[in-house]
Coordinates of C-alpha atoms in Angstrom, one line a residue:
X1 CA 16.4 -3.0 16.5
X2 CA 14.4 -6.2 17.0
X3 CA 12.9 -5.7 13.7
X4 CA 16.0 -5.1 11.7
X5 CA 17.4 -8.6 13.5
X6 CA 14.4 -10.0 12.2
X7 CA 15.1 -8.9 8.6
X8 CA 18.5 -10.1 8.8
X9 CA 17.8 -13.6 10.1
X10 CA 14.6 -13.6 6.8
X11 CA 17.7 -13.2 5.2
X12 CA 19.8 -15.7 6.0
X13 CA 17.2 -18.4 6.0
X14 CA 17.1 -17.3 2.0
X15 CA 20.2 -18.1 1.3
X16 CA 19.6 -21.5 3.0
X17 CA 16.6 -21.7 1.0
X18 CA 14.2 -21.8 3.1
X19 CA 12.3 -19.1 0.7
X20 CA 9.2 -19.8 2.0
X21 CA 9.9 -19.3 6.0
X22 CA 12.1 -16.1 5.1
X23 CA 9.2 -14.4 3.1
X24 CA 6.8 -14.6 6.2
X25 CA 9.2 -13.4 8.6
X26 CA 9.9 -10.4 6.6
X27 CA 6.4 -9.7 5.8
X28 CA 5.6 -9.8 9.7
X29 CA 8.6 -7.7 10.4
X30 CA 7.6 -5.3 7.7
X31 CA 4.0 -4.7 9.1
X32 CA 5.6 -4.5 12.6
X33 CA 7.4 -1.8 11.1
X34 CA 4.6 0.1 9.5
X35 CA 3.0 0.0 13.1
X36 CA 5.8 1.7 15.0
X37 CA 6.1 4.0 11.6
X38 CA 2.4 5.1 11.7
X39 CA 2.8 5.3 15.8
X40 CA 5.6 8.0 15.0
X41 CA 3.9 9.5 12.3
X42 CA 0.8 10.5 14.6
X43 CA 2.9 11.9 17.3
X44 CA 4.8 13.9 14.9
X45 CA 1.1 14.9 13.2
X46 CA -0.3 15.8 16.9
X47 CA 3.0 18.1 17.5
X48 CA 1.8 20.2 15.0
X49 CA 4.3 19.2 12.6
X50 CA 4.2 16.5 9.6
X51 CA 1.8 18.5 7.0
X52 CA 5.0 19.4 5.0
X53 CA 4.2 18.7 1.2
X54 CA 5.7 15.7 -0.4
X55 CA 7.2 15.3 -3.8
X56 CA 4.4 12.7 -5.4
X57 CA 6.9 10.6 -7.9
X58 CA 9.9 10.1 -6.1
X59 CA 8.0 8.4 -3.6
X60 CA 5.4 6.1 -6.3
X61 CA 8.9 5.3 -7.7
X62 CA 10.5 4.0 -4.6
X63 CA 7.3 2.0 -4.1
X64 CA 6.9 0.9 -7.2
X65 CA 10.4 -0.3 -7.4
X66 CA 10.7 -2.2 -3.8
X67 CA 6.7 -3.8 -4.4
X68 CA 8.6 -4.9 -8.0
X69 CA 11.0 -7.2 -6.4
X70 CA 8.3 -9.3 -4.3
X71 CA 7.4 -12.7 -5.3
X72 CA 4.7 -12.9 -8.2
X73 CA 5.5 -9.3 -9.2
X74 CA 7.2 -9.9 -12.3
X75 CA 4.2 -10.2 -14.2
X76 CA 2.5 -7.1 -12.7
X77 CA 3.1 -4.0 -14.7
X78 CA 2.9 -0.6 -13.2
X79 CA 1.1 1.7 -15.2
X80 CA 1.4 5.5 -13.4
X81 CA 1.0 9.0 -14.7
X82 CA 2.2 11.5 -12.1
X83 CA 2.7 14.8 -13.0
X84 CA 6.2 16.0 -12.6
X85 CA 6.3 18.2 -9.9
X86 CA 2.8 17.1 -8.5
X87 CA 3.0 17.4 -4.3
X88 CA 0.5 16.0 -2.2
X89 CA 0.1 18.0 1.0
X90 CA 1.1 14.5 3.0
X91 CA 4.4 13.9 5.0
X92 CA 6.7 11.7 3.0
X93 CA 6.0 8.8 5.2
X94 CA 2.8 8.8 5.7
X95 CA 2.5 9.2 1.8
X96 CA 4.9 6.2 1.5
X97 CA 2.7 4.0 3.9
X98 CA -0.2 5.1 1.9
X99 CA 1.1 4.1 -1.4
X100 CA 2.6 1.3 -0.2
X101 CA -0.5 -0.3 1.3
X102 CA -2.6 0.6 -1.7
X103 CA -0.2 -0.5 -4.4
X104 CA 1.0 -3.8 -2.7
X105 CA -3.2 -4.7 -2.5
X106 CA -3.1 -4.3 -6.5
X107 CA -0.4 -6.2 -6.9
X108 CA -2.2 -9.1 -4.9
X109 CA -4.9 -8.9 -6.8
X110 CA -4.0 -7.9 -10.1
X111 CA -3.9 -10.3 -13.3
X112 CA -1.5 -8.3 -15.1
X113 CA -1.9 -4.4 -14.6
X114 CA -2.0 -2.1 -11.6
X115 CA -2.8 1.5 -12.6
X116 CA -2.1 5.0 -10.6
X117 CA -3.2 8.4 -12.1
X118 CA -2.9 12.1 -10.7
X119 CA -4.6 14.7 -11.8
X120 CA -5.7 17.1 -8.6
X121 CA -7.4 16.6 -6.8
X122 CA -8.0 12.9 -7.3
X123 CA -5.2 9.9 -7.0
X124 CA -6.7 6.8 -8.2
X125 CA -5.1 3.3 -8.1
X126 CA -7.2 0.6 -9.4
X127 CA -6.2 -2.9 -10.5
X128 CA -7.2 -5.5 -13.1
X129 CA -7.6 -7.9 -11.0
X130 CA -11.2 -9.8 -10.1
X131 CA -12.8 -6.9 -7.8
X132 CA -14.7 -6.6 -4.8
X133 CA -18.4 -7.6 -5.3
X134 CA -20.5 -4.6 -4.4
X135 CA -22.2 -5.8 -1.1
X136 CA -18.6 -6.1 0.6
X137 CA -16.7 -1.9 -0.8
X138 CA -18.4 -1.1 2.3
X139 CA -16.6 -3.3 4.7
X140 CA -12.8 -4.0 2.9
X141 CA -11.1 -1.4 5.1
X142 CA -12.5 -2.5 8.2
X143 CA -9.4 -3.8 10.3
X144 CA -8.4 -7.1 10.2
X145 CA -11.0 -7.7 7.7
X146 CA -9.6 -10.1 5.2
X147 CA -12.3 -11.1 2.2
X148 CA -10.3 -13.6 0.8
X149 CA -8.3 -15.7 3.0
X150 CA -6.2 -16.7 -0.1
X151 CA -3.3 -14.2 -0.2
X152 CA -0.6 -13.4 2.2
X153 CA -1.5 -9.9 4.2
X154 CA -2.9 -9.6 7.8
X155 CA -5.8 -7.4 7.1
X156 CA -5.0 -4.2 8.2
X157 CA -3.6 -2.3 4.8
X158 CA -6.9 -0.7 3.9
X159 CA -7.2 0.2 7.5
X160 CA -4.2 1.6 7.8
X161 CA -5.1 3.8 4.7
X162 CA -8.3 4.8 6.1
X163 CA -6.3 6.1 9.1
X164 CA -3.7 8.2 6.9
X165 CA -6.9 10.1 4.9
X166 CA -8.1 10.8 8.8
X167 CA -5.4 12.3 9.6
X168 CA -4.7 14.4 6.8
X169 CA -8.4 14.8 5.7
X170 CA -8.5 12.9 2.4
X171 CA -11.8 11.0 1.3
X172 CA -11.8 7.9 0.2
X173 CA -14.1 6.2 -2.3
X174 CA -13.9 2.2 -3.2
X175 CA -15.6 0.9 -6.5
X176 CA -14.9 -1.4 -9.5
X177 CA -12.6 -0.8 -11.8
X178 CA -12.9 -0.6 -15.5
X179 CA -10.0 -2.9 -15.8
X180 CA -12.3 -5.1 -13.7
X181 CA -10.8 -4.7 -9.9
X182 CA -10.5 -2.6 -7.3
X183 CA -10.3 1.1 -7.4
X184 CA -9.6 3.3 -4.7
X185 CA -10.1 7.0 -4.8
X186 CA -8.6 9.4 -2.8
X187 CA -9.9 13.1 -3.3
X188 CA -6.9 15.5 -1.2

């Protein structure tokens, strides 16, 4: 497909290291793919299918591991507690996208720690990282909306979120931290 061409040329310019150009491309061509995913995934969820229940830690570990190998992550340490066994009554790519969106804007932020707890019926992720002053919780998953122009994303992760608990029904609170950052809740 386009985008797969597009990862594979991000990958050649690393190895001709030209690091910097390669990393936008395959961020661009990674939220091109989250659009055509999340496309999919709502005419699977309007079929009538989709609401099969997902396996919670396999998928935080797949996550976990690919948001590990980005720039800057090294110093970023993943601090989860998942049941074993815990399911979430999300299909396994919209559970992915959701993860994936809310973990990658911890690592962003955080200073050193990005935190994820279970314990139904509330998955919180929250960050140590320097927050979100009150006046703006309200507006952070509006799309496109970037607060700080500072770090790489285009604005649409938190949206994108906001869209998955839609679909499935979760609710979705935004607060401080008591590491200091963001915390998202998501009651399922």
């Amino acid at each position: 497909t386009p985008l797969t061409i597009l990862s594979a040329v991000a990958r050649d310019m690393r190895s001709r290291k030209l690091a910097a150009q390669a990393d936008e491309i395959e961020e661009q061509a990674e939220t091109m793919t989250r659009h055509v995913e999340r496309a999919l995934a709502r005419a699977r969820l309007s079929s009538g299918r989709g609401h099969a229940a997902t396996g919670l830690q396999p998928v935080v570990e797949k996550v976990v591991s690919a948001l590990s190998r980005l720039p800057g992550a090294e110093d970023i340490e993943f601090d989860v507690h998942v049941l074993q066994g815990a399911t979430l009554p999300i299909e396994q790519g919209d559970l992915t996208e959701l993860l994936g969106n809310l973990l990658d804007n911890g690592r962003k932020w955080a200073r050193s720690r990005v935190k994820l707890r279970y314990a139904p019926p509330l998955l919180v992720i929250e960050d140590d990282g320097p927050g979100v002053p009150d006046a703006e919780l309200s507006h952070i998953a509006e799309r496109g909306k970037r607060l700080d122009e500072t770090k790489q994303g285009s604005g649409l992760g938190l949206s994108i979120v906001e869209d998955i608990a839609d679909i499935y029904g979760l609710h979705i609170t935004y607060g401080r931290s008591e590491l200091g950052g963001l915390r998202v809740e998501i009651r399922v």
